[in-house]
Tab-separated table of C-alpha atoms and ligand atoms in Angstrom:
chain	number	residue	atom	x	y	z
D	1069	MET	CA	20.446	-2.373	-33.119
D	1070	SER	CA	24.064	-1.164	-32.999
D	1071	ASN	CA	27.015	-3.340	-32.186
D	1072	THR	CA	27.907	-1.371	-28.958
D	1073	LYS	CA	28.481	-3.419	-25.884
D	1074	ALA	CA	25.809	-3.123	-23.180
D	1075	GLN	CA	26.902	-2.008	-19.763
D	1076	VAL	CA	25.190	-2.768	-16.434
D	1077	PHE	CA	26.504	-0.470	-13.440
D	1078	LEU	CA	25.895	-1.700	-9.912
D	1079	ASP	CA	26.707	-0.203	-6.555
D	1080	ILE	CA	25.609	-1.934	-3.330
D	1081	ASN	CA	25.171	1.653	-1.792
D	1082	ARG	CA	22.805	2.792	-4.496
D	1083	THR	CA	19.623	1.152	-3.304
D	1084	ILE	CA	15.988	1.602	-4.120
D	1085	ALA	CA	14.258	-0.011	-1.100
D	1086	PRO	CA	14.108	-3.250	0.863
D	1087	ILE	CA	12.390	-6.001	-1.257
D	1088	SER	CA	9.241	-6.902	0.420
D	1089	PRO	CA	9.178	-10.774	0.716
D	1090	LEU	CA	5.414	-10.554	-0.058
D	1091	LEU	CA	6.331	-9.749	-3.743
D	1092	PHE	CA	6.533	-13.489	-4.360
D	1093	GLY	CA	2.958	-14.363	-3.701
D	1094	GLY	CA	0.409	-16.268	-5.624
D	1095	PHE	CA	-3.407	-16.324	-6.206
D	1096	ALA	CA	-5.774	-19.236	-5.944
D	1097	GLU	CA	-9.424	-18.858	-7.017
D	1098	HIS	CA	-12.415	-21.118	-7.102
D	1099	MET	CA	-12.214	-21.004	-10.939
D	1100	GLY	CA	-11.829	-23.879	-13.400
D	1101	ARG	CA	-9.345	-26.401	-12.109
D	1102	CYS	CA	-7.262	-24.203	-9.749
D	1103	VAL	CA	-8.724	-25.453	-6.497
D	1104	TYR	CA	-10.343	-28.683	-7.592
D	1105	GLU	CA	-7.891	-30.931	-9.571
D	1106	GLY	CA	-5.134	-28.345	-8.900
D	1107	ILE	CA	-4.636	-27.911	-5.216
D	1108	TYR	CA	-7.205	-30.398	-4.045
D	1109	ASP	CA	-7.927	-33.730	-5.710
D	1110	PRO	CA	-8.672	-36.531	-3.421
D	1111	GLU	CA	-8.956	-38.859	-6.575
D	1112	SER	CA	-5.387	-38.309	-7.599
D	1113	PRO	CA	-2.663	-40.902	-6.825
D	1114	HIS	CA	-0.698	-37.901	-5.616
D	1115	ALA	CA	-3.167	-36.763	-2.996
D	1116	ASP	CA	-2.247	-36.797	0.679
D	1117	ALA	CA	-4.668	-37.857	3.438
D	1118	ASN	CA	-6.398	-34.418	3.243
D	1119	GLY	CA	-6.800	-34.595	-0.505
D	1120	LEU	CA	-4.095	-31.997	-1.146
D	1121	ARG	CA	-1.912	-32.681	-4.301
D	1122	LYS	CA	1.596	-33.547	-2.926
D	1123	ASP	CA	3.318	-33.000	-6.279
D	1124	VAL	CA	1.659	-29.609	-6.702
D	1125	MET	CA	2.648	-28.592	-3.154
D	1126	GLU	CA	6.207	-29.637	-3.805
D	1127	ALA	CA	6.423	-27.441	-7.002
D	1128	LEU	CA	4.844	-24.566	-5.171
D	1129	ARG	CA	7.370	-25.006	-2.220
D	1130	ASP	CA	10.185	-24.911	-4.804
D	1131	GLN	CA	8.853	-21.551	-5.906
D	1132	SER	CA	8.928	-20.179	-2.309
D	1133	TYR	CA	5.544	-18.441	-2.305
D	1134	THR	CA	5.385	-16.138	0.615
D	1135	VAL	CA	1.599	-15.331	0.495
D	1136	ILE	CA	-1.314	-16.838	-1.319
D	1137	ARG	CA	-4.518	-14.834	-2.035
D	1138	TYR	CA	-7.819	-16.724	-1.797
D	1139	PRO	CA	-10.772	-17.443	-2.688
D	1140	GLY	CA	-11.054	-15.020	-5.565
D	1141	GLY	CA	-11.232	-13.158	-7.855
D	1142	ASN	CA	-14.690	-12.701	-9.443
D	1143	PHE	CA	-15.722	-15.776	-7.461
D	1144	LEU	CA	-15.326	-13.792	-4.185
D	1145	SER	CA	-18.203	-11.407	-5.037
D	1146	GLY	CA	-20.751	-14.148	-4.983
D	1147	TYR	CA	-19.359	-16.370	-2.225
D	1148	ASN	CA	-20.832	-17.079	1.157
D	1149	TRP	CA	-17.834	-18.276	3.170
D	1150	LEU	CA	-20.195	-20.249	5.478
D	1151	ASP	CA	-20.865	-22.583	2.503
D	1152	GLY	CA	-17.216	-23.732	2.748
D	1153	VAL	CA	-16.886	-24.534	6.464
D	1154	GLY	CA	-18.080	-27.323	8.767
D	1155	PRO	CA	-18.782	-31.024	7.907
D	1156	LYS	CA	-18.054	-31.550	4.214
D	1157	GLU	CA	-21.272	-33.706	3.701
D	1158	GLY	CA	-23.400	-30.733	4.764
D	1159	ARG	CA	-21.820	-28.189	2.393
D	1160	PRO	CA	-24.183	-27.002	-0.404
D	1161	ARG	CA	-23.600	-27.608	-4.086
D	1162	ARG	CA	-24.243	-24.222	-5.804
D	1163	ARG	CA	-24.455	-22.645	-9.225
D	1164	GLU	CA	-21.512	-20.321	-9.130
D	1165	LEU	CA	-22.213	-17.227	-11.174
D	1166	ALA	CA	-18.868	-15.665	-11.939
D	1167	TRP	CA	-17.583	-18.644	-13.964
D	1168	GLN	CA	-20.936	-20.417	-14.533
D	1169	SER	CA	-19.660	-23.533	-12.873
D	1170	ILE	CA	-20.945	-25.893	-10.130
D	1171	GLU	CA	-19.280	-25.254	-6.828
D	1172	THR	CA	-19.294	-28.263	-4.462
D	1173	ASN	CA	-17.671	-26.294	-1.522
D	1174	GLN	CA	-15.610	-29.390	-0.560
D	1175	PHE	CA	-12.699	-27.003	-0.247
D	1176	GLY	CA	-13.106	-23.814	1.892
D	1177	THR	CA	-11.411	-21.487	4.451
D	1178	ASN	CA	-10.076	-24.180	6.792
D	1179	GLU	CA	-8.812	-26.511	4.037
D	1180	PHE	CA	-7.085	-23.378	2.513
D	1181	MET	CA	-5.338	-22.708	5.904
D	1182	ARG	CA	-4.165	-26.286	6.044
D	1183	PHE	CA	-2.786	-25.897	2.481
D	1184	CYS	CA	-0.953	-22.693	3.452
D	1185	ALA	CA	0.626	-24.378	6.449
D	1186	GLU	CA	1.755	-27.292	4.161
D	1187	ILE	CA	3.534	-25.020	1.645
D	1188	ASN	CA	4.774	-22.669	4.363
D	1189	THR	CA	3.037	-19.612	3.042
D	1190	ALA	CA	0.913	-16.738	4.561
D	1191	PRO	CA	-2.834	-16.671	3.804
D	1192	MET	CA	-4.380	-13.522	2.343
D	1193	LEU	CA	-8.234	-13.732	2.403
D	1194	GLY	CA	-10.832	-11.741	0.554
D	1195	VAL	CA	-14.180	-10.543	2.023
D	1196	ASN	CA	-17.151	-10.274	-0.294
D	1197	MET	CA	-18.075	-6.629	-1.057
D	1198	GLY	CA	-20.273	-7.488	-4.159
D	1199	ALA	CA	-23.276	-9.614	-2.946
D	1200	GLY	CA	-21.821	-9.700	0.498
D	1201	ASP	CA	-22.231	-7.202	3.350
D	1202	VAL	CA	-20.097	-5.660	6.142
D	1203	GLN	CA	-21.508	-7.992	8.695
D	1204	SER	CA	-20.523	-11.133	6.920
D	1205	ALA	CA	-17.004	-9.720	6.385
D	1206	CYS	CA	-16.707	-9.039	10.133
D	1207	ALA	CA	-17.996	-12.591	11.002
D	1208	LEU	CA	-15.207	-14.082	8.766
D	1209	VAL	CA	-12.523	-12.053	10.601
D	1210	GLU	CA	-13.850	-13.141	13.940
D	1211	TYR	CA	-14.227	-16.768	12.712
D	1212	CYS	CA	-10.511	-16.743	11.577
D	1213	ASN	CA	-8.774	-14.574	14.154
D	1214	ALA	CA	-10.575	-14.426	17.411
D	1215	PRO	CA	-9.667	-16.519	20.388
D	1216	GLN	CA	-12.330	-18.981	21.447
D	1217	GLY	CA	-15.294	-17.679	23.555
D	1218	THR	CA	-17.607	-15.985	20.993
D	1219	TYR	CA	-20.065	-17.340	18.542
D	1220	TRP	CA	-17.919	-17.224	15.414
D	1221	SER	CA	-14.654	-18.275	17.058
D	1222	ASP	CA	-16.456	-21.156	18.749
D	1223	LEU	CA	-17.895	-22.172	15.485
D	1224	ARG	CA	-14.335	-22.414	14.106
D	1225	ALA	CA	-13.314	-24.557	17.103
D	1226	SER	CA	-16.294	-26.844	16.540
D	1227	HIS	CA	-14.924	-27.319	13.066
D	1228	GLY	CA	-11.711	-28.630	14.451
D	1229	PHE	CA	-9.581	-25.485	14.657
D	1230	ALA	CA	-9.258	-24.457	18.270
D	1231	LYS	CA	-6.480	-21.965	17.685
D	1232	PRO	CA	-7.140	-18.760	15.560
D	1233	HIS	CA	-5.729	-18.767	12.002
D	1234	ASN	CA	-4.360	-15.201	12.491
D	1235	VAL	CA	-4.851	-14.083	8.944
D	1236	ARG	CA	-3.019	-10.833	8.546
D	1237	TYR	CA	-3.811	-9.714	4.986
D	1238	TRP	CA	-7.350	-9.035	3.909
D	1239	CYS	CA	-8.638	-7.878	0.524
D	1240	VAL	CA	-11.776	-5.809	0.876
D	1241	GLY	CA	-13.508	-7.077	-2.253
D	1242	ASN	CA	-12.358	-7.760	-5.678
D	1243	GLU	CA	-12.247	-5.722	-8.852
D	1244	MET	CA	-15.276	-3.568	-7.718
D	1245	ASP	CA	-14.751	-1.086	-10.587
D	1246	GLY	CA	-15.599	-3.820	-13.215
D	1247	PRO	CA	-19.217	-4.030	-14.542
D	1248	TRP	CA	-18.549	-7.792	-14.799
D	1249	GLN	CA	-18.274	-8.047	-11.002
D	1250	ILE	CA	-21.227	-9.496	-9.108
D	1251	GLY	CA	-22.544	-6.473	-7.124
D	1252	HIS	CA	-20.338	-3.970	-8.975
D	1253	LEU	CA	-20.464	-0.445	-7.373
D	1254	ASP	CA	-19.490	3.058	-8.372
D	1255	ALA	CA	-16.321	4.466	-6.816
D	1256	ALA	CA	-18.033	6.436	-4.088
D	1257	ALA	CA	-20.324	3.615	-3.117
D	1258	TYR	CA	-17.555	1.071	-2.979
D	1259	GLY	CA	-15.231	3.474	-1.181
D	1260	ASN	CA	-17.743	3.947	1.554
D	1261	LYS	CA	-18.667	0.324	1.971
D	1262	ALA	CA	-15.025	-0.720	1.988
D	1263	MET	CA	-14.073	1.990	4.527
D	1264	GLU	CA	-16.857	0.825	6.932
D	1265	ALA	CA	-15.956	-2.803	6.409
D	1266	ALA	CA	-12.172	-2.198	7.063
D	1267	LYS	CA	-12.987	-0.080	10.021
D	1268	LEU	CA	-14.976	-2.804	11.715
D	1269	MET	CA	-12.581	-5.522	10.582
D	1270	LYS	CA	-9.786	-3.675	12.364
D	1271	TRP	CA	-11.819	-3.030	15.449
D	1272	LEU	CA	-12.141	-6.910	15.638
D	1273	ASP	CA	-8.381	-7.296	14.991
D	1274	PRO	CA	-6.159	-4.248	14.936
D	1275	ALA	CA	-3.238	-6.388	13.618
D	1276	ILE	CA	-4.747	-6.948	10.222
D	1277	LYS	CA	-3.754	-5.148	7.032
D	1278	THR	CA	-6.444	-4.245	4.522
D	1279	VAL	CA	-6.315	-3.986	0.718
D	1280	LEU	CA	-8.568	-1.538	-1.158
D	1281	CYS	CA	-9.751	-2.522	-4.699
D	1282	GLY	CA	-7.972	-0.336	-7.133
D	1283	SER	CA	-8.381	-0.284	-10.894
D	1284	SER	CA	-8.726	-3.646	-12.678
D	1285	ASN	CA	-6.326	-2.545	-15.366
D	1286	ASP	CA	-5.134	0.679	-17.042
D	1287	ARG	CA	-7.716	0.465	-19.833
D	1288	MET	CA	-10.707	0.967	-17.523
D	1289	PRO	CA	-12.558	4.155	-18.458
D	1290	THR	CA	-12.585	4.979	-14.696
D	1291	TYR	CA	-8.739	4.557	-14.299
D	1292	PRO	CA	-7.201	6.310	-12.400
D	1293	GLU	CA	-10.089	8.365	-11.103
D	1294	TRP	CA	-11.521	5.230	-9.459
D	1295	ASP	CA	-8.210	4.962	-7.444
D	1296	ARG	CA	-8.166	8.606	-6.341
D	1297	THR	CA	-11.859	8.596	-5.288
D	1298	THR	CA	-11.782	5.367	-3.369
D	1299	LEU	CA	-8.540	6.242	-1.710
D	1300	GLU	CA	-9.817	9.739	-0.631
D	1301	ILE	CA	-12.676	7.993	1.088
D	1302	ALA	CA	-10.997	5.038	2.689
D	1303	TRP	CA	-7.316	6.172	3.081
D	1304	GLU	CA	-6.860	5.834	6.735
D	1305	GLN	CA	-8.515	2.371	6.899
D	1306	MET	CA	-6.400	0.846	4.194
D	1307	ASP	CA	-2.820	-0.346	4.071
D	1308	TYR	CA	-2.659	-1.281	0.309
D	1309	LEU	CA	-4.217	-0.352	-2.917
D	1310	SER	CA	-4.772	-3.432	-5.082
D	1311	ILE	CA	-3.855	-3.398	-8.782
D	1312	HIS	CA	-4.440	-6.057	-11.432
D	1313	TYR	CA	-3.076	-6.388	-14.923
D	1314	TYR	CA	-3.008	-9.135	-17.521
D	1315	ALA	CA	-0.524	-8.853	-20.406
D	1316	GLY	CA	-0.756	-10.410	-23.831
D	1317	ASN	CA	0.506	-10.587	-27.442
D	1318	GLN	CA	-2.814	-10.361	-29.110
D	1319	ALA	CA	-1.321	-8.484	-32.082
D	1320	ASN	CA	1.389	-11.162	-32.537
D	1321	ASP	CA	3.876	-8.294	-32.425
D	1322	THR	CA	6.621	-10.030	-30.309
D	1323	ALA	CA	9.086	-7.035	-30.422
D	1324	SER	CA	6.546	-4.831	-28.638
D	1325	TYR	CA	5.292	-7.645	-26.380
D	1326	LEU	CA	8.940	-8.098	-25.249
D	1327	ALA	CA	8.887	-4.453	-24.174
D	1328	SER	CA	5.920	-4.890	-21.917
D	1329	ALA	CA	7.898	-3.650	-18.888
D	1330	VAL	CA	7.269	-0.129	-20.237
D	1331	SER	CA	3.489	-0.546	-19.602
D	1332	PHE	CA	4.091	-2.118	-16.203
D	1333	GLU	CA	6.214	0.715	-15.032
D	1334	ARG	CA	3.742	3.347	-16.358
D	1335	PHE	CA	0.921	1.627	-14.461
D	1336	VAL	CA	2.797	1.652	-11.205
D	1337	ASP	CA	4.100	5.261	-11.706
D	1338	THR	CA	0.575	6.616	-12.206
D	1339	LEU	CA	-0.676	4.869	-9.141
D	1340	GLU	CA	2.288	5.778	-7.008
D	1341	GLY	CA	1.605	9.410	-8.098
D	1342	THR	CA	-2.055	8.968	-7.080
D	1343	LEU	CA	-0.994	7.614	-3.658
D	1344	ARG	CA	1.241	10.519	-3.113
D	1345	TYR	CA	-1.455	13.003	-4.195
D	1346	VAL	CA	-4.142	11.527	-1.857
D	1347	LYS	CA	-1.656	11.373	1.110
D	1348	ALA	CA	-0.836	15.050	0.595
D	1349	ARG	CA	-4.491	16.096	0.110
D	1350	GLN	CA	-5.584	14.159	3.337
D	1351	ARG	CA	-2.623	15.779	5.239
D	1352	SER	CA	-2.112	12.170	6.452
D	1353	LYS	CA	0.830	10.575	8.197
D	1354	HIS	CA	-0.485	7.197	7.086
D	1355	ASP	CA	1.090	5.285	4.164
D	1356	VAL	CA	-0.673	3.125	1.571
D	1357	HIS	CA	1.416	0.843	-0.675
D	1358	LEU	CA	0.547	-1.025	-3.847
D	1359	SER	CA	-0.471	-4.680	-3.803
D	1360	TRP	CA	-0.267	-6.128	-7.395
D	1361	ASP	CA	-2.356	-9.005	-6.389
D	1362	GLU	CA	-3.260	-10.287	-9.841
D	1363	TRP	CA	-0.666	-10.304	-12.594
D	1364	GLN	CA	0.023	-12.773	-15.430
D	1365	VAL	CA	-0.025	-13.265	-19.200
D	1366	TRP	CA	-3.614	-13.987	-20.282
D	1367	TYR	CA	-4.830	-13.704	-23.819
D	1368	LYS	CA	-4.918	-17.012	-25.650
D	1369	GLY	CA	-8.633	-17.278	-25.757
D	1370	ASP	CA	-9.452	-20.393	-23.657
D	1371	PRO	CA	-13.001	-20.509	-22.409
D	1372	VAL	CA	-13.918	-18.840	-19.131
D	1373	GLN	CA	-17.503	-20.159	-18.649
D	1374	GLY	CA	-18.004	-23.588	-17.139
D	1375	ASN	CA	-21.571	-24.492	-18.607
D	1376	TRP	CA	-22.482	-25.541	-15.073
D	1377	THR	CA	-20.035	-28.294	-14.710
D	1378	GLU	CA	-17.572	-29.010	-11.806
D	1379	ALA	CA	-13.948	-28.049	-12.288
D	1380	PRO	CA	-14.193	-27.215	-15.948
D	1381	HIS	CA	-11.007	-26.533	-17.952
D	1382	LEU	CA	-10.940	-22.753	-17.958
D	1383	ALA	CA	-8.204	-20.348	-19.108
D	1384	GLU	CA	-5.513	-23.038	-19.199
D	1385	GLU	CA	-3.026	-21.093	-21.117
D	1386	ILE	CA	0.027	-22.797	-22.716
D	1387	TYR	CA	2.910	-20.401	-22.055
D	1388	ASN	CA	5.846	-20.216	-24.300
D	1389	LEU	CA	9.325	-18.532	-24.238
D	1390	GLU	CA	8.203	-15.003	-24.989
D	1391	ASP	CA	5.577	-15.200	-22.244
D	1392	ALA	CA	8.447	-16.234	-19.787
D	1393	LEU	CA	10.507	-13.237	-20.789
D	1394	VAL	CA	7.585	-10.962	-20.194
D	1395	VAL	CA	7.194	-12.555	-16.734
D	1396	ALA	CA	10.889	-11.979	-16.097
D	1397	GLN	CA	10.498	-8.288	-16.946
D	1398	TRP	CA	7.423	-8.160	-14.652
D	1399	LEU	CA	9.547	-9.493	-11.776
D	1400	ASN	CA	12.259	-6.937	-12.627
D	1401	VAL	CA	9.651	-4.174	-12.363
D	1402	PHE	CA	8.716	-5.470	-8.987
D	1403	LEU	CA	12.234	-4.927	-7.832
D	1404	ARG	CA	12.671	-1.618	-9.571
D	1405	LYS	CA	9.488	-0.347	-7.976
D	1406	SER	CA	10.101	-1.829	-4.541
D	1407	GLN	CA	9.625	1.455	-2.884
D	1408	VAL	CA	5.896	1.343	-3.415
D	1409	LEU	CA	5.168	-2.251	-4.369
D	1410	LYS	CA	4.907	-4.363	-1.367
D	1411	ILE	CA	2.641	-7.321	-2.283
D	1412	ALA	CA	2.298	-9.239	-5.559
D	1413	CYS	CA	0.327	-12.323	-6.412
D	1414	VAL	CA	0.653	-14.145	-9.590
D	1415	ALA	CA	-2.794	-15.210	-11.022
D	1416	GLN	CA	-2.977	-18.107	-10.492
D	1417	ILE	CA	-0.822	-20.770	-8.843
D	1418	VAL	CA	-2.033	-23.855	-10.698
D	1419	ASN	CA	-4.029	-24.726	-13.913
D	1420	VAL	CA	-5.941	-21.494	-14.361
D	1421	ILE	CA	-3.794	-18.971	-16.193
D	1422	SER	CA	-0.875	-20.755	-14.563
D	1423	TRP	CA	2.592	-21.968	-15.513
D	1424	LEU	CA	1.757	-25.232	-13.686
D	1425	HIS	CA	-0.700	-27.719	-15.125
D	1426	THR	CA	-2.029	-30.918	-13.656
D	1427	ARG	CA	-3.297	-34.241	-14.967
D	1428	LYS	CA	-4.593	-36.887	-12.552
D	1429	ASP	CA	-1.108	-38.475	-12.426
D	1430	GLY	CA	1.404	-35.734	-13.503
D	1431	LEU	CA	2.479	-32.050	-13.614
D	1432	LEU	CA	3.689	-29.844	-16.437
D	1433	LYS	CA	5.851	-26.826	-15.783
D	1434	HIS	CA	5.822	-23.995	-18.407
D	1435	PRO	CA	8.953	-21.958	-18.987
D	1436	SER	CA	7.730	-19.095	-16.796
D	1437	TYR	CA	7.587	-21.541	-13.818
D	1438	TYR	CA	11.351	-21.495	-13.783
D	1439	VAL	CA	11.641	-17.725	-14.181
D	1440	PHE	CA	9.617	-17.079	-11.104
D	1441	LYS	CA	11.420	-19.781	-9.092
D	1442	LEU	CA	14.776	-18.173	-9.790
D	1443	VAL	CA	13.710	-14.678	-8.812
D	1444	SER	CA	11.626	-15.674	-5.878
D	1445	ASN	CA	14.577	-17.708	-4.469
D	1446	PHE	CA	17.428	-15.152	-5.109
D	1447	ALA	CA	16.000	-11.629	-4.855
D	1448	ARG	CA	16.742	-10.846	-1.286
D	1449	GLY	CA	17.662	-7.760	0.763
D	1450	GLU	CA	17.493	-4.464	-1.058
D	1451	ALA	CA	16.735	-3.650	-4.698
D	1452	LEU	CA	19.588	-1.865	-6.376
D	1453	ASP	CA	19.150	1.088	-8.561
D	1454	VAL	CA	20.901	-0.420	-11.707
D	1455	LEU	CA	22.194	1.927	-14.425
D	1456	VAL	CA	21.815	0.277	-17.827
D	1457	LYS	CA	23.498	1.623	-21.021
D	1458	ALA	CA	22.403	-0.630	-23.775
D	1459	PRO	CA	21.794	-0.391	-27.572
D	1460	GLN	CA	18.131	0.209	-28.373
D	1461	VAL	CA	15.650	-1.975	-30.212
D	1462	GLU	CA	12.676	-0.513	-32.092
D	1463	THR	CA	9.142	-1.455	-31.266
D	1464	ARG	CA	5.868	-0.472	-32.827
D	1465	GLN	CA	4.192	0.030	-29.464
D	1466	TYR	CA	6.877	1.771	-27.346
D	1467	ASP	CA	9.311	3.158	-29.998
D	1468	ALA	CA	12.910	2.514	-29.002
D	1469	VAL	CA	13.688	0.532	-25.843
D	1470	PRO	CA	16.937	-0.776	-24.465
D	1471	VAL	CA	17.731	-4.240	-25.481
D	1472	LEU	CA	18.309	-5.272	-21.869
D	1473	ASP	CA	15.848	-5.190	-18.999
D	1474	VAL	CA	17.620	-5.526	-15.744
D	1475	SER	CA	17.125	-5.630	-11.943
D	1476	ALA	CA	19.406	-6.548	-9.117
D	1477	SER	CA	19.435	-7.159	-5.375
D	1478	TYR	CA	21.849	-7.147	-2.594
D	1479	ASN	CA	21.557	-8.608	0.901
D	1480	ALA	CA	23.868	-6.760	3.303
D	1481	GLU	CA	23.465	-9.502	5.977
D	1482	THR	CA	24.660	-12.346	3.853
D	1483	GLN	CA	26.755	-10.140	1.426
D	1484	GLN	CA	25.106	-12.005	-1.397
D	1485	GLY	CA	23.515	-10.383	-4.518
D	1486	ALA	CA	21.700	-11.404	-7.611
D	1487	ILE	CA	21.360	-9.785	-11.136
D	1488	PHE	CA	18.456	-10.628	-13.334
D	1489	LEU	CA	18.910	-9.739	-16.998
D	1490	VAL	CA	16.506	-10.104	-19.986
D	1491	ASN	CA	17.847	-9.756	-23.585
D	1492	ARG	CA	14.663	-8.845	-25.351
D	1493	SER	CA	16.192	-8.940	-28.825
D	1494	LEU	CA	14.706	-11.588	-31.200
D	1495	THR	CA	17.872	-12.072	-33.122
D	1496	GLU	CA	20.926	-10.460	-31.606
D	1497	SER	CA	23.275	-11.468	-28.805
D	1498	ALA	CA	24.124	-8.757	-26.289
D	1499	PRO	CA	27.722	-8.740	-25.198
D	1500	THR	CA	27.513	-7.149	-21.794
D	1501	ASP	CA	29.950	-5.635	-19.237
D	1502	ILE	CA	28.667	-5.757	-15.630
D	1503	VAL	CA	30.543	-3.211	-13.619
D	1504	TRP	CA	30.497	-3.023	-9.783
D	1505	GLN	CA	31.212	0.618	-8.786
D	1506	ASP	CA	31.467	0.179	-5.032
D	1507	GLY	CA	35.054	-1.006	-4.878
D	1508	LYS	CA	34.221	-4.323	-3.183
D	1509	THR	CA	35.751	-7.574	-4.483
D	1510	VAL	CA	32.866	-9.468	-5.979
D	1511	GLN	CA	32.587	-13.014	-7.304
D	1512	VAL	CA	29.871	-14.573	-9.361
D	1513	ASP	CA	28.808	-17.748	-7.575
D	1514	LYS	CA	26.293	-19.342	-9.923
D	1515	ALA	CA	24.601	-18.599	-13.246
D	1516	TRP	CA	21.347	-19.816	-14.856
D	1517	GLN	CA	19.901	-19.124	-18.176
D	1518	LEU	CA	16.593	-19.860	-19.978
D	1519	SER	CA	16.533	-19.237	-23.703
D	1520	GLY	CA	15.572	-20.453	-27.066
D	1521	SER	CA	15.543	-19.574	-30.737
D	1522	ASP	CA	11.825	-19.619	-31.227
D	1523	PRO	CA	9.727	-17.192	-29.017
D	1524	LYS	CA	6.681	-19.464	-29.506
D	1525	GLU	CA	8.394	-22.610	-28.166
D	1526	ALA	CA	6.646	-24.174	-25.226
D	1527	ASN	CA	6.872	-27.211	-22.936
D	1528	LEU	CA	4.188	-29.842	-23.801
D	1529	TRP	CA	3.123	-32.946	-21.972
D	1530	GLU	CA	5.058	-35.052	-24.572
D	1531	SER	CA	8.087	-32.872	-24.430
D	1532	PRO	CA	8.109	-31.085	-20.979
D	1533	ASN	CA	11.707	-29.919	-20.853
D	1534	ARG	CA	12.149	-27.903	-24.047
D	1535	ILE	CA	12.464	-24.537	-22.340
D	1536	VAL	CA	13.986	-24.814	-18.708
D	1537	ALA	CA	16.526	-22.815	-16.700
D	1538	LYS	CA	19.941	-24.346	-17.110
D	1539	ALA	CA	23.119	-23.729	-15.126
D	1540	ILE	CA	25.728	-22.007	-17.259
D	1541	SER	CA	29.385	-21.191	-16.672
D	1542	THR	CA	29.916	-18.243	-14.487
D	1543	PRO	CA	31.844	-15.165	-15.755
D	1544	SER	CA	34.957	-14.240	-13.874
D	1545	VAL	CA	35.155	-10.778	-12.217
D	1546	GLU	CA	38.344	-8.792	-12.754
D	1547	ALA	CA	38.817	-5.288	-11.264
D	1548	GLY	CA	35.121	-5.079	-10.618
D	1549	ARG	CA	34.118	-5.984	-14.070
D	1550	ALA	CA	32.588	-9.136	-15.649
D	1551	THR	CA	31.815	-9.708	-19.303
D	1552	ILE	CA	29.004	-12.020	-20.525
D	1553	THR	CA	27.291	-12.538	-23.826
D	1554	LEU	CA	23.526	-12.795	-23.341
D	1555	PRO	CA	21.825	-14.772	-26.163
D	1556	PRO	CA	18.767	-13.293	-27.925
D	1557	LEU	CA	15.492	-14.233	-26.261
D	1558	SER	CA	17.135	-15.051	-22.918
D	1559	PHE	CA	16.790	-14.574	-19.223
D	1560	THR	CA	19.931	-14.763	-17.140
D	1561	VAL	CA	20.460	-14.901	-13.431
D	1562	LEU	CA	23.829	-14.274	-11.750
D	1563	THR	CA	24.279	-14.784	-8.079
D	1564	THR	CA	27.210	-13.010	-6.486
D	1565	ARG	CA	28.979	-12.671	-3.197
D	1566	ILE	CA	31.719	-10.400	-1.697
D	1567	ALA	CA	34.837	-12.400	-1.944
H	2916	AHR	O1	-7.760	-14.403	-12.247
H	2916	AHR	C1	-8.944	-14.417	-12.985
H	2916	AHR	C2	-9.828	-13.313	-12.911
H	2916	AHR	O2	-9.347	-12.142	-13.513
H	2916	AHR	C3	-10.230	-12.900	-11.497
H	2916	AHR	O3	-11.265	-13.695	-11.009
H	2916	AHR	C4	-10.615	-11.512	-11.650
H	2916	AHR	O4	-10.357	-10.757	-10.458
H	2916	AHR	C5	-9.812	-10.976	-12.835
H	2916	AHR	O5	-10.581	-10.308	-13.695
């Protein structure tokens, strides 16, 4: 890497698109200890009167989630939603096939609605397109959204919820391209089933927005043909195409891992191209956007099968500094691709592949928890088209990449902005000039940084605060220029306002 200073050029008039608030969403699945012992744990000293973990909800509120997707995931494709409503003592215990666990059904749709209200977030529900059928999907929409006076809405009322839940976002299945999926279908069969389901769901409630299952990742042999085929069949009935992606450092090649944003952007670019192609081919006026409704780091090899036990420990990854820097880049990509990316849900919000872990009496926050919290709280308004001129670092997987990964936002209403900067170098600081080109007098209000010298450093129960975001001194801005030195392996957030 050369010694040249990095330069980040911003202009509040050079925008990409409004940042959809739904980019800061989460995902909660009946898998491992996400629901049981994570969200819902009547046995915990932290449980409220409904069995919801108060400490977990407080941590989630701090992260300002705008939408939570539920109940799965692979779980969805074997789930009968009727098992999870009505008096708890009558709900069946079942062998749950996706994660080979015992499902007690003590938490279901209505408990999830109560949880969403508690943390002030919107629900996003899935309908089962694997073992489930179109009729059951319609019944759930009617149960949730119809005013009283019909069989399913009266059933909801009899369960204690007189008013409709008014669920707006609906996933039409989950990862139906994957042979691991219960009831997996080929693209044409799924496209047709999803199209019919969405059509009838929208007949029941025209206000809902539907999400078509796209490719489970960019390594699927059917990618991106699956996306094209299903979109061509179901285009007019769908509002979003779902994409999923899990990243990892399997090769223990940290330099490449810290350039993961390259893969994320390629994935979005390909699917944005597919959306444009299908729209043109259909001669359609309708738009479909992307919903990245499962994203996270996941590779450390924890078990994923529960051996027919309740709330087994599954996929409880311990995330470290390098994982947090990959998460920061992911969020940068969300802003840089905000013209097409309108929903994103991190998988998952607690315990399972999550930066938040529970014990009966406590909570552990991994480094990436703080990264998400900063971005979800400060990225507002429009994403800016940032020009970055930076020295390059060499990587085995992606060749040379700029040492900095950057995104920025500006909210014209409040005249406040935010800049999010990752220094992906393992060893070198990056002296950086930030230049505002729009001629406005800007001031940096606050600055936070998360960094460390060892990419593998993590927060553990016995030392929970090794890697946290800390307030740092703010650089002064003179003649539209601020200078800051970004340490290696760091994520820095600057909030700004027009002086
Ligand atoms: O989030 C864990 C699992 O990953 C989900 O159930 C599935 O959709 C994906 O493969």
